[in-house]
PDB file of N, CA and C in Angstrom:
ATOM      1  N   MET A 164      -9.653   3.823   8.628  1.00 54.00           N
ATOM      2  CA  MET A 164      -8.903   4.747   7.781  1.00 54.00           C
ATOM      3  C   MET A 164      -7.914   3.977   6.910  1.00 54.00           C
ATOM      4  N   SER A 165      -7.186   3.034   7.514  1.00 73.00           N
ATOM      5  CA  SER A 165      -6.174   2.298   6.748  1.00 73.00           C
ATOM      6  C   SER A 165      -6.836   1.429   5.680  1.00 73.00           C
ATOM      7  N   VAL A 166      -7.996   0.857   5.997  1.00 79.00           N
ATOM      8  CA  VAL A 166      -8.678   0.004   5.016  1.00 79.00           C
ATOM      9  C   VAL A 166      -9.114   0.835   3.820  1.00 79.00           C
ATOM     10  N   LEU A 167      -9.637   2.038   4.077  1.00 77.00           N
ATOM     11  CA  LEU A 167     -10.051   2.913   2.977  1.00 77.00           C
ATOM     12  C   LEU A 167      -8.853   3.317   2.141  1.00 77.00           C
ATOM     13  N   MET A 168      -7.721   3.580   2.798  1.00 72.00           N
ATOM     14  CA  MET A 168      -6.514   3.958   2.064  1.00 72.00           C
ATOM     15  C   MET A 168      -6.053   2.800   1.181  1.00 72.00           C
ATOM     16  N   LYS A 169      -6.090   1.576   1.721  1.00 74.00           N
ATOM     17  CA  LYS A 169      -5.659   0.421   0.929  1.00 74.00           C
ATOM     18  C   LYS A 169      -6.555   0.251  -0.292  1.00 74.00           C
ATOM     19  N   LYS A 170      -7.886   0.367  -0.093  1.00 77.00           N
ATOM     20  CA  LYS A 170      -8.803   0.225  -1.222  1.00 77.00           C
ATOM     21  C   LYS A 170      -8.538   1.309  -2.257  1.00 77.00           C
ATOM     22  N   PHE A 171      -8.293   2.532  -1.789  1.00 75.00           N
ATOM     23  CA  PHE A 171      -8.044   3.642  -2.715  1.00 75.00           C
ATOM     24  C   PHE A 171      -6.787   3.392  -3.531  1.00 75.00           C
ATOM     25  N   PHE A 172      -5.708   2.970  -2.859  1.00 72.00           N
ATOM     26  CA  PHE A 172      -4.450   2.714  -3.573  1.00 72.00           C
ATOM     27  C   PHE A 172      -4.618   1.572  -4.571  1.00 72.00           C
ATOM     28  N   MET A 173      -5.289   0.504  -4.163  1.00 69.00           N
ATOM     29  CA  MET A 173      -5.457  -0.635  -5.062  1.00 69.00           C
ATOM     30  C   MET A 173      -6.286  -0.238  -6.283  1.00 69.00           C
ATOM     31  N   LYS A 174      -7.360   0.545  -6.065  1.00 72.00           N
ATOM     32  CA  LYS A 174      -8.206   0.962  -7.187  1.00 72.00           C
ATOM     33  C   LYS A 174      -7.424   1.835  -8.150  1.00 72.00           C
ATOM     34  N   THR A 175      -6.684   2.811  -7.634  1.00 70.00           N
ATOM     35  CA  THR A 175      -5.951   3.715  -8.520  1.00 70.00           C
ATOM     36  C   THR A 175      -4.879   2.952  -9.290  1.00 70.00           C
ATOM     37  N   ILE A 176      -4.196   2.017  -8.627  1.00 63.00           N
ATOM     38  CA  ILE A 176      -3.128   1.266  -9.298  1.00 63.00           C
ATOM     39  C   ILE A 176      -3.719   0.404 -10.411  1.00 63.00           C
ATOM     40  N   PHE A 177      -4.829  -0.292 -10.126  1.00 63.00           N
ATOM     41  CA  PHE A 177      -5.388  -1.184 -11.144  1.00 63.00           C
ATOM     42  C   PHE A 177      -6.057  -0.395 -12.262  1.00 63.00           C
ATOM     43  N   LYS A 178      -6.530   0.824 -11.978  1.00 67.00           N
ATOM     44  CA  LYS A 178      -7.098   1.648 -13.053  1.00 67.00           C
ATOM     45  C   LYS A 178      -5.989   2.154 -13.972  1.00 67.00           C
ATOM     46  N   GLU A 179      -4.858   2.547 -13.400  1.00 64.00           N
ATOM     47  CA  GLU A 179      -3.767   3.074 -14.212  1.00 64.00           C
ATOM     48  C   GLU A 179      -3.071   1.963 -14.993  1.00 64.00           C
ATOM     49  N   LEU A 180      -2.971   0.763 -14.397  1.00 58.00           N
ATOM     50  CA  LEU A 180      -2.237  -0.331 -15.040  1.00 58.00           C
ATOM     51  C   LEU A 180      -3.126  -1.566 -15.133  1.00 58.00           C
ATOM     52  N   PRO A 181      -4.005  -1.625 -16.139  1.00 58.00           N
ATOM     53  CA  PRO A 181      -4.890  -2.784 -16.263  1.00 58.00           C
ATOM     54  C   PRO A 181      -4.164  -4.038 -16.752  1.00 58.00           C
ATOM     55  N   GLY A 182      -3.040  -3.854 -17.470  1.00 59.00           N
ATOM     56  CA  GLY A 182      -2.349  -5.001 -18.054  1.00 59.00           C
ATOM     57  C   GLY A 182      -1.529  -5.768 -17.035  1.00 59.00           C
ATOM     58  N   GLY A 183      -0.404  -5.172 -16.573  1.00 60.00           N
ATOM     59  CA  GLY A 183       0.483  -5.878 -15.647  1.00 60.00           C
ATOM     60  C   GLY A 183       0.657  -5.094 -14.365  1.00 60.00           C
ATOM     61  N   GLY A 184      -0.455  -4.787 -13.698  1.00 61.00           N
ATOM     62  CA  GLY A 184      -0.379  -3.968 -12.495  1.00 61.00           C
ATOM     63  C   GLY A 184      -0.290  -4.775 -11.220  1.00 61.00           C
ATOM     64  N   GLU A 185      -0.193  -6.110 -11.341  1.00 69.00           N
ATOM     65  CA  GLU A 185      -0.183  -6.923 -10.123  1.00 69.00           C
ATOM     66  C   GLU A 185       1.112  -6.726  -9.345  1.00 69.00           C
ATOM     67  N   ASP A 186       2.242  -6.672 -10.053  1.00 73.00           N
ATOM     68  CA  ASP A 186       3.521  -6.513  -9.362  1.00 73.00           C
ATOM     69  C   ASP A 186       3.602  -5.153  -8.686  1.00 73.00           C
ATOM     70  N   LEU A 187       3.168  -4.104  -9.391  1.00 71.00           N
ATOM     71  CA  LEU A 187       3.224  -2.762  -8.807  1.00 71.00           C
ATOM     72  C   LEU A 187       2.249  -2.648  -7.645  1.00 71.00           C
ATOM     73  N   ALA A 188       1.107  -3.312  -7.744  1.00 75.00           N
ATOM     74  CA  ALA A 188       0.156  -3.296  -6.638  1.00 75.00           C
ATOM     75  C   ALA A 188       0.760  -3.986  -5.424  1.00 75.00           C
ATOM     76  N   PHE A 189       1.481  -5.086  -5.652  1.00 79.00           N
ATOM     77  CA  PHE A 189       2.138  -5.792  -4.552  1.00 79.00           C
ATOM     78  C   PHE A 189       3.189  -4.902  -3.898  1.00 79.00           C
ATOM     79  N   MET A 190       3.973  -4.197  -4.725  1.00 79.00           N
ATOM     80  CA  MET A 190       4.984  -3.290  -4.178  1.00 79.00           C
ATOM     81  C   MET A 190       4.324  -2.155  -3.411  1.00 79.00           C
ATOM     82  N   ALA A 191       3.211  -1.652  -3.919  1.00 81.00           N
ATOM     83  CA  ALA A 191       2.518  -0.553  -3.245  1.00 81.00           C
ATOM     84  C   ALA A 191       1.995  -1.004  -1.888  1.00 81.00           C
ATOM     85  N   THR A 192       1.481  -2.232  -1.807  1.00 84.00           N
ATOM     86  CA  THR A 192       0.991  -2.718  -0.520  1.00 84.00           C
ATOM     87  C   THR A 192       2.141  -2.842   0.470  1.00 84.00           C
ATOM     88  N   ILE A 193       3.322  -3.266  -0.004  1.00 85.00           N
ATOM     89  CA  ILE A 193       4.485  -3.358   0.881  1.00 85.00           C
ATOM     90  C   ILE A 193       4.864  -1.973   1.385  1.00 85.00           C
ATOM     91  N   ILE A 194       4.847  -0.975   0.495  1.00 88.00           N
ATOM     92  CA  ILE A 194       5.195   0.393   0.908  1.00 88.00           C
ATOM     93  C   ILE A 194       4.200   0.892   1.939  1.00 88.00           C
ATOM     94  N   ILE A 195       2.903   0.620   1.728  1.00 87.00           N
ATOM     95  CA  ILE A 195       1.880   1.061   2.680  1.00 87.00           C
ATOM     96  C   ILE A 195       2.105   0.387   4.028  1.00 87.00           C
ATOM     97  N   LEU A 196       2.403  -0.921   4.008  1.00 88.00           N
ATOM     98  CA  LEU A 196       2.652  -1.626   5.267  1.00 88.00           C
ATOM     99  C   LEU A 196       3.867  -1.046   5.976  1.00 88.00           C
ATOM    100  N   LEU A 197       4.917  -0.708   5.221  1.00 89.00           N
ATOM    101  CA  LEU A 197       6.106  -0.115   5.836  1.00 89.00           C
ATOM    102  C   LEU A 197       5.766   1.220   6.481  1.00 89.00           C
ATOM    103  N   LEU A 198       4.907   2.011   5.833  1.00 90.00           N
ATOM    104  CA  LEU A 198       4.527   3.309   6.399  1.00 90.00           C
ATOM    105  C   LEU A 198       3.804   3.127   7.727  1.00 90.00           C
ATOM    106  N   PHE A 199       3.067   2.008   7.882  1.00 90.00           N
ATOM    107  CA  PHE A 199       2.386   1.763   9.150  1.00 90.00           C
ATOM    108  C   PHE A 199       3.316   1.115  10.172  1.00 90.00           C
ATOM    109  N   ILE A 200       4.299   0.315   9.713  1.00 90.00           N
ATOM    110  CA  ILE A 200       5.170  -0.413  10.636  1.00 90.00           C
ATOM    111  C   ILE A 200       6.241   0.499  11.221  1.00 90.00           C
ATOM    112  N   ILE A 201       6.783   1.420  10.427  1.00 88.00           N
ATOM    113  CA  ILE A 201       7.881   2.274  10.896  1.00 88.00           C
ATOM    114  C   ILE A 201       7.495   3.077  12.142  1.00 88.00           C
ATOM    115  N   PRO A 202       6.326   3.748  12.194  1.00 86.00           N
ATOM    116  CA  PRO A 202       5.973   4.483  13.422  1.00 86.00           C
ATOM    117  C   PRO A 202       5.821   3.566  14.631  1.00 86.00           C
ATOM    118  N   ILE A 203       5.340   2.338  14.415  1.00 87.00           N
ATOM    119  CA  ILE A 203       5.187   1.400  15.534  1.00 87.00           C
ATOM    120  C   ILE A 203       6.559   1.028  16.078  1.00 87.00           C
ATOM    121  N   ILE A 204       7.525   0.784  15.188  1.00 86.00           N
ATOM    122  CA  ILE A 204       8.880   0.453  15.633  1.00 86.00           C
ATOM    123  C   ILE A 204       9.483   1.632  16.387  1.00 86.00           C
ATOM    124  N   ASN A 205       9.244   2.838  15.902  1.00 87.00           N
ATOM    125  CA  ASN A 205       9.778   4.016  16.586  1.00 87.00           C
ATOM    126  C   ASN A 205       9.183   4.151  17.980  1.00 87.00           C
ATOM    127  N   ARG A 206       7.905   3.785  18.142  1.00 90.00           N
ATOM    128  CA  ARG A 206       7.289   3.866  19.473  1.00 90.00           C
ATOM    129  C   ARG A 206       7.894   2.835  20.412  1.00 90.00           C
ATOM    130  N   ILE A 207       8.162   1.632  19.884  1.00 85.00           N
ATOM    131  CA  ILE A 207       8.721   0.574  20.726  1.00 85.00           C
ATOM    132  C   ILE A 207      10.142   0.939  21.152  1.00 85.00           C
ATOM    133  N   LEU A 208      10.939   1.435  20.214  1.00 81.00           N
ATOM    134  CA  LEU A 208      12.318   1.795  20.551  1.00 81.00           C
ATOM    135  C   LEU A 208      12.334   3.065  21.381  1.00 81.00           C
TER     136      LEU A 208
END
């Protein structure tokens, strides 16, 4: 599920921003990783 979500986000970002979408794609991947990391931290705490 997460792999499909990552591919979907990357495709949509690069389709919307063909010129300089690398930085926004990098930020989007960080946001996606945070969304997965936060619940894990909550489970540990």
